[in-house]
Amino acid sequence: MAAVLPLGFDPFILDNVPAQFICTEVEKPCLDAEELHIPTVDLHGFFAGDPNETFAAARVVAEACEKYGLFQVVNHGVDAKILKQAHLCMDRYFQMPVSDKQKAKRKVGESFGYASSFTGRFASNLPWKETLSIRYVSSPTSSDALVEDYFHCMGEDFQHFGLVYNEYSKEMCDLSLSILEIMGLGLGLERQILREFFEANDSILRLNYYPQCPQPDLTLGTGAHCDPTSLTILHQDEISGLQVFVDNKWRSISPKPNALVINVGDTLMALCNGRWKSCLHRAVVNNERVRKSIAFFLCPEMDKMVIPPKGLVDEDYPRKYPEFTWAMLLEFTQKYYRSDAKTLDEFSAWLLQNQKTNPHESPKSNE
């Protein structure tokens, strides 16, 4: 296994991809993957209170989540100005020297902070990207100040960043809850059931920055994985890079102006009792332009038990996954297991085994 690259070293300025970033032959990217035209859901009728358009949207969402695990929305109500501001702040942050970005460095075992692909837990198959992950808590007993306070370590010049990303997170949180109403209808549930489950949430905002790559056919911006979180809202810039695995092949999802990509994560798949699937996806890079995206990961409160509503469990659909809290799955992916296509199954198997033996035993890592 290759040695971990030293802190302060910036591989993104090299003419060749270091060995630690080179994918295995099985994982090598397909840069000319065929386009997949995922369903587009127009939310205008839902926000206007039109029941016919709302149920029509629910049918499209249900079919998309069963087949692909993702769809995209337009007329979503998120102000274009806040999207633009969020990307401008990204530019400023990621263009700083590595030593400055590391003032907000993610601590070992935590989910939040700055992380370059070469300063994490792994020493091979490293992703060609940098990220900044920010916690967003929304509940009657918590304020949104976690986001605003986050940039204090960066100095006074960065206080504006906190305000921008606080507003962005709030917009995406509100949109997530609205989409969950439509999803609830698509599952045959009462409209408010999924929304109420997530109204108090402990979520993540992640800024993804994919530098130009001298050899994009050798590495990935993000390896193949399913999000362990619940619902992801992704805003892409105009550069293509997102790919999803459908019908045993990788397909490209090109950015669509004014659209947001929505995908199901592992926690929501468990909450749905497996009726909808978590989306297996990855990101490819290019040698011409930087690519950026912003992902809002809706998550339940840390100690909220993930148990499917009664309407989703019956003789035809018996319980598929053991009950768990988001804190348990988060710890599994942050400390013990590198997220991939099998995260939820591996986590479930570990959970059941530990319940039989030692509940404090650490699961095996797939590093």
mmCIF file of C-alpha atoms in Angstrom:
data_model
loop_
_atom_site.group_PDB
_atom_site.id
_atom_site.type_symbol
_atom_site.label_atom_id
_atom_site.label_comp_id
_atom_site.label_asym_id
_atom_site.label_seq_id
_atom_site.Cartn_x
_atom_site.Cartn_y
_atom_site.Cartn_z
ATOM 1 C CA MET A 1 0.000 0.000 0.000
ATOM 2 C CA ALA A 2 1.343 3.422 -0.947
ATOM 3 C CA ALA A 3 2.414 5.772 1.798
ATOM 4 C CA VAL A 4 0.048 8.571 2.814
ATOM 5 C CA LEU A 5 1.044 11.853 1.210
ATOM 6 C CA PRO A 6 2.465 14.446 3.622
ATOM 7 C CA LEU A 7 0.427 17.347 4.932
ATOM 8 C CA GLY A 8 1.060 20.556 3.055
ATOM 9 C CA PHE A 9 1.862 18.689 -0.165
ATOM 10 C CA ASP A 10 -0.373 19.668 -3.090
ATOM 11 C CA PRO A 11 -0.644 16.923 -5.740
ATOM 12 C CA PHE A 12 -3.050 19.027 -7.776
ATOM 13 C CA ILE A 13 -0.195 21.122 -9.195
ATOM 14 C CA LEU A 14 1.741 18.133 -10.591
ATOM 15 C CA ASP A 15 1.985 17.069 -14.237
ATOM 16 C CA ASN A 16 1.298 13.425 -13.415
ATOM 17 C CA VAL A 17 -1.167 11.660 -11.149
ATOM 18 C CA PRO A 18 0.606 10.228 -8.047
ATOM 19 C CA ALA A 19 0.284 6.485 -7.572
ATOM 20 C CA GLN A 20 -2.018 6.922 -4.558
ATOM 21 C CA PHE A 21 -4.710 8.395 -6.848
ATOM 22 C CA ILE A 22 -4.615 5.781 -9.603
ATOM 23 C CA CYS A 23 -7.699 3.572 -9.726
ATOM 24 C CA THR A 24 -7.689 -0.174 -10.087
ATOM 25 C CA GLU A 25 -8.513 -1.481 -13.566
ATOM 26 C CA VAL A 26 -12.051 -2.339 -12.464
ATOM 27 C CA GLU A 27 -12.682 1.197 -11.192
ATOM 28 C CA LYS A 28 -11.069 3.148 -14.051
ATOM 29 C CA PRO A 29 -13.358 5.942 -15.291
ATOM 30 C CA CYS A 30 -15.256 5.982 -18.568
ATOM 31 C CA LEU A 31 -14.945 9.591 -19.710
ATOM 32 C CA ASP A 32 -17.380 9.283 -22.621
ATOM 33 C CA ALA A 33 -20.231 7.562 -20.788
ATOM 34 C CA GLU A 34 -23.598 7.712 -22.507
ATOM 35 C CA GLU A 35 -25.964 10.403 -21.250
ATOM 36 C CA LEU A 36 -28.820 9.368 -18.944
ATOM 37 C CA HIS A 37 -31.862 11.604 -19.135
ATOM 38 C CA ILE A 38 -33.248 11.337 -15.631
ATOM 39 C CA PRO A 39 -36.837 12.362 -14.867
ATOM 40 C CA THR A 40 -37.405 16.059 -14.248
ATOM 41 C CA VAL A 41 -40.040 17.053 -11.704
ATOM 42 C CA ASP A 42 -41.563 20.520 -11.964
ATOM 43 C CA LEU A 43 -42.424 21.702 -8.444
ATOM 44 C CA HIS A 44 -44.506 24.696 -9.512
ATOM 45 C CA GLY A 45 -47.813 22.888 -9.091
ATOM 46 C CA PHE A 46 -46.842 21.534 -5.683
ATOM 47 C CA PHE A 47 -45.910 24.964 -4.340
ATOM 48 C CA ALA A 48 -49.069 26.416 -5.886
ATOM 49 C CA GLY A 49 -51.159 23.891 -3.967
ATOM 50 C CA ASP A 50 -52.464 22.082 -7.046
ATOM 51 C CA PRO A 51 -53.433 18.548 -5.899
ATOM 52 C CA ASN A 52 -53.489 17.066 -9.402
ATOM 53 C CA GLU A 53 -49.990 18.293 -10.241
ATOM 54 C CA THR A 54 -48.766 17.248 -6.805
ATOM 55 C CA PHE A 55 -49.951 13.654 -7.257
ATOM 56 C CA ALA A 56 -48.581 13.638 -10.808
ATOM 57 C CA ALA A 57 -45.196 14.721 -9.405
ATOM 58 C CA ALA A 58 -45.431 11.985 -6.753
ATOM 59 C CA ARG A 59 -45.939 9.340 -9.451
ATOM 60 C CA VAL A 60 -42.873 10.536 -11.381
ATOM 61 C CA VAL A 61 -40.785 10.631 -8.193
ATOM 62 C CA ALA A 62 -41.869 7.110 -7.189
ATOM 63 C CA GLU A 63 -40.991 5.651 -10.597
ATOM 64 C CA ALA A 64 -37.632 7.459 -10.640
ATOM 65 C CA CYS A 65 -36.686 6.390 -7.104
ATOM 66 C CA GLU A 66 -37.614 2.775 -7.779
ATOM 67 C CA LYS A 67 -35.672 2.644 -11.060
ATOM 68 C CA TYR A 68 -32.738 5.019 -10.560
ATOM 69 C CA GLY A 69 -32.714 6.296 -6.988
ATOM 70 C CA LEU A 70 -32.565 9.856 -8.319
ATOM 71 C CA PHE A 71 -34.384 12.569 -10.269
ATOM 72 C CA GLN A 72 -34.052 16.322 -10.706
ATOM 73 C CA VAL A 73 -36.309 19.226 -9.847
ATOM 74 C CA VAL A 74 -37.008 22.566 -11.502
ATOM 75 C CA ASN A 75 -39.060 25.533 -10.279
ATOM 76 C CA HIS A 76 -37.769 24.562 -6.861
ATOM 77 C CA GLY A 77 -37.909 28.074 -5.385
ATOM 78 C CA VAL A 78 -34.230 28.362 -4.423
ATOM 79 C CA ASP A 79 -33.047 31.871 -5.267
ATOM 80 C CA ALA A 80 -30.427 31.919 -8.048
ATOM 81 C CA LYS A 81 -28.580 34.641 -6.121
ATOM 82 C CA ILE A 82 -27.794 32.379 -3.169
ATOM 83 C CA LEU A 83 -26.595 29.645 -5.546
ATOM 84 C CA LYS A 84 -24.260 32.137 -7.202
ATOM 85 C CA GLN A 85 -22.992 33.493 -3.863
ATOM 86 C CA ALA A 86 -22.306 29.970 -2.609
ATOM 87 C CA HIS A 87 -20.147 29.211 -5.645
ATOM 88 C CA LEU A 88 -18.283 32.529 -5.405
ATOM 89 C CA CYS A 89 -17.395 31.747 -1.785
ATOM 90 C CA MET A 90 -16.240 28.301 -2.881
ATOM 91 C CA ASP A 91 -13.909 29.848 -5.427
ATOM 92 C CA ARG A 92 -12.334 32.098 -2.854
ATOM 93 C CA TYR A 93 -11.879 29.361 -0.280
ATOM 94 C CA PHE A 94 -10.414 26.638 -2.470
ATOM 95 C CA GLN A 95 -8.067 28.990 -4.312
ATOM 96 C CA MET A 96 -6.232 29.747 -1.062
ATOM 97 C CA PRO A 97 -2.921 28.040 -0.225
ATOM 98 C CA VAL A 98 -3.264 24.596 1.380
ATOM 99 C CA SER A 99 -1.847 25.929 4.651
ATOM 100 C CA ASP A 100 -4.673 28.478 4.901
ATOM 101 C CA LYS A 101 -7.407 25.992 4.027
ATOM 102 C CA GLN A 102 -6.118 23.678 6.735
ATOM 103 C CA LYS A 103 -7.102 26.206 9.393
ATOM 104 C CA ALA A 104 -10.499 24.554 9.067
ATOM 105 C CA LYS A 105 -9.032 21.042 8.790
ATOM 106 C CA ARG A 106 -11.300 18.125 9.586
ATOM 107 C CA LYS A 107 -10.294 16.292 12.745
ATOM 108 C CA VAL A 108 -9.708 12.542 12.705
ATOM 109 C CA GLY A 109 -12.971 10.643 13.111
ATOM 110 C CA GLU A 110 -15.146 13.707 12.475
ATOM 111 C CA SER A 111 -17.377 14.556 9.539
ATOM 112 C CA PHE A 112 -16.887 18.295 9.341
ATOM 113 C CA GLY A 113 -14.124 20.573 8.134
ATOM 114 C CA TYR A 114 -11.665 20.833 5.263
ATOM 115 C CA ALA A 115 -10.328 17.614 3.771
ATOM 116 C CA SER A 116 -8.053 17.102 0.833
ATOM 117 C CA SER A 117 -8.059 13.613 -0.575
ATOM 118 C CA PHE A 118 -4.498 13.010 0.597
ATOM 119 C CA THR A 119 -4.936 13.952 4.263
ATOM 120 C CA GLY A 120 -7.670 11.459 5.162
ATOM 121 C CA ARG A 121 -7.866 7.864 6.353
ATOM 122 C CA PHE A 122 -6.877 6.156 3.139
ATOM 123 C CA ALA A 123 -3.645 5.593 1.260
ATOM 124 C CA SER A 124 -4.848 4.269 -2.098
ATOM 125 C CA ASN A 125 -7.610 4.936 -4.621
ATOM 126 C CA LEU A 126 -7.628 8.540 -3.412
ATOM 127 C CA PRO A 127 -10.220 10.876 -4.942
ATOM 128 C CA TRP A 128 -9.007 13.824 -7.002
ATOM 129 C CA LYS A 129 -10.815 16.480 -4.974
ATOM 130 C CA GLU A 130 -10.958 18.747 -1.953
ATOM 131 C CA THR A 131 -14.005 19.206 0.242
ATOM 132 C CA LEU A 132 -15.311 21.469 2.964
ATOM 133 C CA SER A 133 -18.066 19.896 5.067
ATOM 134 C CA ILE A 134 -20.259 22.003 7.347
ATOM 135 C CA ARG A 135 -22.734 20.853 9.962
ATOM 136 C CA TYR A 136 -26.271 22.239 9.791
ATOM 137 C CA VAL A 137 -28.656 21.601 12.666
ATOM 138 C CA SER A 138 -32.336 22.439 12.442
ATOM 139 C CA SER A 139 -34.576 21.797 15.421
ATOM 140 C CA PRO A 140 -36.804 23.694 17.861
ATOM 141 C CA THR A 141 -34.032 23.550 20.486
ATOM 142 C CA SER A 142 -31.068 24.517 18.277
ATOM 143 C CA SER A 143 -30.166 27.600 16.280
ATOM 144 C CA ASP A 144 -28.521 27.684 12.862
ATOM 145 C CA ALA A 145 -25.490 29.446 14.357
ATOM 146 C CA LEU A 146 -23.336 26.353 13.867
ATOM 147 C CA VAL A 147 -22.920 27.363 10.235
ATOM 148 C CA GLU A 148 -22.338 31.047 10.985
ATOM 149 C CA ASP A 149 -19.752 30.278 13.652
ATOM 150 C CA TYR A 150 -17.929 27.758 11.538
ATOM 151 C CA PHE A 151 -15.706 30.271 9.739
ATOM 152 C CA HIS A 152 -14.433 32.095 12.849
ATOM 153 C CA CYS A 153 -11.186 30.149 12.615
ATOM 154 C CA MET A 154 -10.602 31.640 9.176
ATOM 155 C CA GLY A 155 -10.597 35.247 10.389
ATOM 156 C CA GLU A 156 -12.894 38.253 10.031
ATOM 157 C CA ASP A 157 -12.692 38.305 6.241
ATOM 158 C CA PHE A 158 -14.584 35.012 6.142
ATOM 159 C CA GLN A 159 -17.533 35.833 8.400
ATOM 160 C CA HIS A 160 -19.653 36.484 5.316
ATOM 161 C CA PHE A 161 -19.147 32.845 4.297
ATOM 162 C CA GLY A 162 -21.044 31.678 7.352
ATOM 163 C CA LEU A 163 -24.033 33.851 6.500
ATOM 164 C CA VAL A 164 -24.068 32.638 2.892
ATOM 165 C CA TYR A 165 -23.870 28.959 3.772
ATOM 166 C CA ASN A 166 -26.358 29.337 6.592
ATOM 167 C CA GLU A 167 -28.890 30.777 4.142
ATOM 168 C CA TYR A 168 -28.023 28.132 1.542
ATOM 169 C CA SER A 169 -28.466 25.306 4.068
ATOM 170 C CA LYS A 170 -31.784 26.691 5.269
ATOM 171 C CA GLU A 171 -33.077 26.908 1.697
ATOM 172 C CA MET A 172 -32.020 23.330 0.985
ATOM 173 C CA CYS A 173 -33.412 22.051 4.273
ATOM 174 C CA ASP A 174 -36.802 23.613 3.528
ATOM 175 C CA LEU A 175 -36.755 22.225 -0.010
ATOM 176 C CA SER A 176 -35.820 18.757 1.302
ATOM 177 C CA LEU A 177 -38.854 18.723 3.582
ATOM 178 C CA SER A 178 -41.126 19.743 0.709
ATOM 179 C CA ILE A 179 -39.718 17.013 -1.522
ATOM 180 C CA LEU A 180 -40.272 14.495 1.284
ATOM 181 C CA GLU A 181 -43.965 15.348 1.241
ATOM 182 C CA ILE A 182 -44.078 14.364 -2.432
ATOM 183 C CA MET A 183 -42.014 11.256 -1.685
ATOM 184 C CA GLY A 184 -44.419 10.267 1.075
ATOM 185 C CA LEU A 185 -47.311 10.428 -1.352
ATOM 186 C CA GLY A 186 -45.284 8.423 -3.856
ATOM 187 C CA LEU A 187 -44.845 5.680 -1.253
ATOM 188 C CA GLY A 188 -48.569 5.642 -0.484
ATOM 189 C CA LEU A 189 -48.090 7.258 2.920
ATOM 190 C CA GLU A 190 -49.811 10.234 4.458
ATOM 191 C CA ARG A 191 -48.202 13.380 3.108
ATOM 192 C CA GLN A 192 -46.591 14.563 6.352
ATOM 193 C CA ILE A 193 -45.063 11.306 7.632
ATOM 194 C CA LEU A 194 -41.590 11.595 6.076
ATOM 195 C CA ARG A 195 -41.511 15.358 6.523
ATOM 196 C CA GLU A 196 -42.236 15.067 10.232
ATOM 197 C CA PHE A 197 -39.489 12.459 10.633
ATOM 198 C CA PHE A 198 -36.894 14.929 9.313
ATOM 199 C CA GLU A 199 -38.218 18.299 10.521
ATOM 200 C CA ALA A 200 -35.646 18.150 13.302
ATOM 201 C CA ASN A 201 -32.454 17.179 11.529
ATOM 202 C CA ASP A 202 -28.657 17.117 11.870
ATOM 203 C CA SER A 203 -27.508 17.586 8.306
ATOM 204 C CA ILE A 204 -24.360 18.221 6.264
ATOM 205 C CA LEU A 205 -23.470 20.808 3.650
ATOM 206 C CA ARG A 206 -20.479 19.768 1.534
ATOM 207 C CA LEU A 207 -18.547 21.866 -0.973
ATOM 208 C CA ASN A 208 -16.818 19.689 -3.575
ATOM 209 C CA TYR A 209 -13.898 21.080 -5.560
ATOM 210 C CA TYR A 210 -12.401 18.969 -8.353
ATOM 211 C CA PRO A 211 -9.150 20.481 -9.694
ATOM 212 C CA GLN A 212 -8.015 19.991 -13.273
ATOM 213 C CA CYS A 213 -6.356 16.597 -13.630
ATOM 214 C CA PRO A 214 -3.411 15.912 -15.980
ATOM 215 C CA GLN A 215 -4.490 12.273 -16.470
ATOM 216 C CA PRO A 216 -8.260 12.064 -15.955
ATOM 217 C CA ASP A 217 -8.387 8.536 -17.368
ATOM 218 C CA LEU A 218 -6.444 7.231 -14.352
ATOM 219 C CA THR A 219 -8.360 8.587 -11.376
ATOM 220 C CA LEU A 220 -11.787 9.606 -10.103
ATOM 221 C CA GLY A 221 -13.016 12.764 -8.435
ATOM 222 C CA THR A 222 -15.186 10.597 -6.192
ATOM 223 C CA GLY A 223 -15.197 6.812 -6.202
ATOM 224 C CA ALA A 224 -18.340 4.739 -6.671
ATOM 225 C CA HIS A 225 -20.546 4.896 -3.589
ATOM 226 C CA CYS A 226 -24.052 5.335 -2.250
ATOM 227 C CA ASP A 227 -24.572 8.247 0.127
ATOM 228 C CA PRO A 228 -25.039 6.903 3.665
ATOM 229 C CA THR A 229 -27.220 9.940 4.398
ATOM 230 C CA SER A 230 -30.940 10.265 3.638
ATOM 231 C CA LEU A 231 -31.713 12.727 0.852
ATOM 232 C CA THR A 232 -29.084 14.548 -1.218
ATOM 233 C CA ILE A 233 -29.689 17.806 -3.082
ATOM 234 C CA LEU A 234 -26.861 18.475 -5.517
ATOM 235 C CA HIS A 235 -26.186 21.711 -7.362
ATOM 236 C CA GLN A 236 -23.642 21.291 -10.154
ATOM 237 C CA ASP A 237 -21.793 23.992 -12.011
ATOM 238 C CA GLU A 238 -21.804 23.846 -15.813
ATOM 239 C CA ILE A 239 -19.049 21.207 -16.009
ATOM 240 C CA SER A 240 -20.090 17.569 -16.469
ATOM 241 C CA GLY A 241 -18.712 14.941 -14.116
ATOM 242 C CA LEU A 242 -21.550 13.171 -12.303
ATOM 243 C CA GLN A 243 -22.132 9.544 -13.318
ATOM 244 C CA VAL A 244 -24.639 6.974 -12.039
ATOM 245 C CA PHE A 245 -24.644 3.191 -12.392
ATOM 246 C CA VAL A 246 -27.757 2.046 -14.252
ATOM 247 C CA ASP A 247 -28.396 -1.268 -16.014
ATOM 248 C CA ASN A 248 -24.869 -2.463 -15.241
ATOM 249 C CA LYS A 249 -23.100 0.479 -16.845
ATOM 250 C CA TRP A 250 -22.049 3.991 -15.976
ATOM 251 C CA ARG A 251 -24.154 6.814 -17.417
ATOM 252 C CA SER A 252 -23.467 10.544 -17.355
ATOM 253 C CA ILE A 253 -25.769 13.159 -15.776
ATOM 254 C CA SER A 254 -25.011 16.476 -17.454
ATOM 255 C CA PRO A 255 -25.795 19.682 -15.574
ATOM 256 C CA LYS A 256 -29.127 21.249 -16.454
ATOM 257 C CA PRO A 257 -29.518 25.015 -15.913
ATOM 258 C CA ASN A 258 -31.657 25.876 -12.895
ATOM 259 C CA ALA A 259 -32.120 22.200 -11.954
ATOM 260 C CA LEU A 260 -31.141 20.421 -8.750
ATOM 261 C CA VAL A 261 -30.328 16.708 -8.696
ATOM 262 C CA ILE A 262 -32.031 14.726 -5.911
ATOM 263 C CA ASN A 263 -30.888 11.270 -4.879
ATOM 264 C CA VAL A 264 -31.890 8.686 -2.311
ATOM 265 C CA GLY A 265 -29.302 7.758 0.328
ATOM 266 C CA ASP A 266 -28.876 4.633 2.428
ATOM 267 C CA THR A 267 -30.707 5.965 5.481
ATOM 268 C CA LEU A 268 -33.782 6.857 3.441
ATOM 269 C CA MET A 269 -33.619 3.478 1.690
ATOM 270 C CA ALA A 270 -33.741 1.820 5.119
ATOM 271 C CA LEU A 271 -36.593 4.103 6.201
ATOM 272 C CA CYS A 272 -38.456 3.093 3.020
ATOM 273 C CA ASN A 273 -37.833 -0.570 3.885
ATOM 274 C CA GLY A 274 -35.853 -1.015 0.669
ATOM 275 C CA ARG A 275 -38.731 -0.088 -1.655
ATOM 276 C CA TRP A 276 -36.597 2.680 -3.147
ATOM 277 C CA LYS A 277 -32.920 2.199 -3.802
ATOM 278 C CA SER A 278 -29.939 4.279 -2.849
ATOM 279 C CA CYS A 279 -28.243 5.726 -5.916
ATOM 280 C CA LEU A 280 -24.781 4.361 -6.811
ATOM 281 C CA HIS A 281 -22.793 7.248 -8.274
ATOM 282 C CA ARG A 282 -19.308 8.681 -8.791
ATOM 283 C CA ALA A 283 -17.598 11.766 -10.221
ATOM 284 C CA VAL A 284 -15.065 11.902 -13.072
ATOM 285 C CA VAL A 285 -12.572 14.723 -13.617
ATOM 286 C CA ASN A 286 -11.121 16.470 -16.668
ATOM 287 C CA ASN A 287 -7.850 18.108 -17.729
ATOM 288 C CA GLU A 288 -9.315 21.427 -18.861
ATOM 289 C CA ARG A 289 -11.446 23.009 -16.159
ATOM 290 C CA VAL A 290 -12.111 22.921 -12.432
ATOM 291 C CA ARG A 291 -15.459 21.358 -11.565
ATOM 292 C CA LYS A 292 -17.508 22.346 -8.509
ATOM 293 C CA SER A 293 -20.629 21.058 -6.853
ATOM 294 C CA ILE A 294 -22.489 21.688 -3.605
ATOM 295 C CA ALA A 295 -24.299 18.851 -1.867
ATOM 296 C CA PHE A 296 -26.797 19.200 0.960
ATOM 297 C CA PHE A 297 -27.214 15.900 2.797
ATOM 298 C CA LEU A 298 -30.406 15.746 4.826
ATOM 299 C CA CYS A 299 -29.970 13.505 7.879
ATOM 300 C CA PRO A 300 -32.188 12.704 10.865
ATOM 301 C CA GLU A 301 -31.314 13.785 14.362
ATOM 302 C CA MET A 302 -28.385 11.772 15.656
ATOM 303 C CA ASP A 303 -30.380 9.677 18.126
ATOM 304 C CA LYS A 304 -33.527 9.262 16.014
ATOM 305 C CA MET A 305 -34.301 5.605 15.422
ATOM 306 C CA VAL A 306 -34.652 4.709 11.734
ATOM 307 C CA ILE A 307 -37.715 2.447 11.576
ATOM 308 C CA PRO A 308 -39.979 2.171 8.502
ATOM 309 C CA PRO A 309 -43.534 3.500 8.878
ATOM 310 C CA LYS A 310 -46.119 0.746 9.345
ATOM 311 C CA GLY A 311 -47.526 1.314 5.883
ATOM 312 C CA LEU A 312 -44.248 0.147 4.339
ATOM 313 C CA VAL A 313 -43.991 -3.160 6.227
ATOM 314 C CA ASP A 314 -46.343 -6.037 5.401
ATOM 315 C CA GLU A 315 -46.323 -9.679 4.224
ATOM 316 C CA ASP A 316 -45.046 -8.694 0.790
ATOM 317 C CA TYR A 317 -42.449 -6.328 2.260
ATOM 318 C CA PRO A 318 -41.126 -7.714 5.571
ATOM 319 C CA ARG A 319 -38.537 -5.731 7.528
ATOM 320 C CA LYS A 320 -35.364 -5.617 5.456
ATOM 321 C CA TYR A 321 -32.958 -3.758 7.758
ATOM 322 C CA PRO A 322 -32.455 -3.653 11.546
ATOM 323 C CA GLU A 323 -33.346 -0.475 13.357
ATOM 324 C CA PHE A 324 -30.482 1.957 13.935
ATOM 325 C CA THR A 325 -29.719 5.600 14.609
ATOM 326 C CA TRP A 326 -28.041 7.978 12.177
ATOM 327 C CA ALA A 327 -25.205 8.413 14.703
ATOM 328 C CA MET A 328 -24.441 4.688 14.464
ATOM 329 C CA LEU A 329 -24.297 4.629 10.660
ATOM 330 C CA LEU A 330 -22.285 7.859 10.564
ATOM 331 C CA GLU A 331 -19.696 6.448 12.963
ATOM 332 C CA PHE A 332 -19.507 3.257 10.881
ATOM 333 C CA THR A 333 -18.684 5.211 7.704
ATOM 334 C CA GLN A 334 -16.328 7.688 9.351
ATOM 335 C CA LYS A 335 -14.259 5.306 11.459
ATOM 336 C CA TYR A 336 -14.557 1.814 10.098
ATOM 337 C CA TYR A 337 -15.866 1.549 6.555
ATOM 338 C CA ARG A 338 -15.218 3.368 3.294
ATOM 339 C CA SER A 339 -18.620 4.102 1.745
ATOM 340 C CA ASP A 340 -19.372 2.070 -1.362
ATOM 341 C CA ALA A 341 -22.262 0.249 -3.022
ATOM 342 C CA LYS A 342 -22.629 -2.180 -0.106
ATOM 343 C CA THR A 343 -22.449 0.160 2.887
ATOM 344 C CA LEU A 344 -25.977 -0.398 4.172
ATOM 345 C CA ASP A 345 -25.770 -4.185 3.802
ATOM 346 C CA GLU A 346 -22.355 -4.310 5.489
ATOM 347 C CA PHE A 347 -23.559 -2.030 8.278
ATOM 348 C CA SER A 348 -26.702 -4.121 8.799
ATOM 349 C CA ALA A 349 -24.711 -7.344 8.956
ATOM 350 C CA TRP A 350 -22.266 -5.843 11.447
ATOM 351 C CA LEU A 351 -25.118 -4.470 13.548
ATOM 352 C CA LEU A 352 -26.900 -7.811 13.735
ATOM 353 C CA GLN A 353 -23.690 -9.649 14.543
ATOM 354 C CA ASN A 354 -22.790 -7.209 17.308
ATOM 355 C CA GLN A 355 -26.237 -7.538 18.813
ATOM 356 C CA LYS A 356 -25.573 -11.257 19.159
ATOM 357 C CA THR A 357 -22.043 -10.936 20.495
ATOM 358 C CA ASN A 358 -20.289 -7.823 21.737
ATOM 359 C CA PRO A 359 -22.120 -4.536 21.066
ATOM 360 C CA HIS A 360 -18.884 -2.585 21.624
ATOM 361 C CA GLU A 361 -16.808 -4.521 19.101
ATOM 362 C CA SER A 362 -15.519 -2.406 16.194
ATOM 363 C CA PRO A 363 -16.575 -3.502 12.697
ATOM 364 C CA LYS A 364 -14.007 -4.554 10.121
ATOM 365 C CA SER A 365 -12.775 -1.864 7.768
ATOM 366 C CA ASN A 366 -12.697 -2.319 3.997
ATOM 367 C CA GLU A 367 -9.680 -0.043 3.606
#
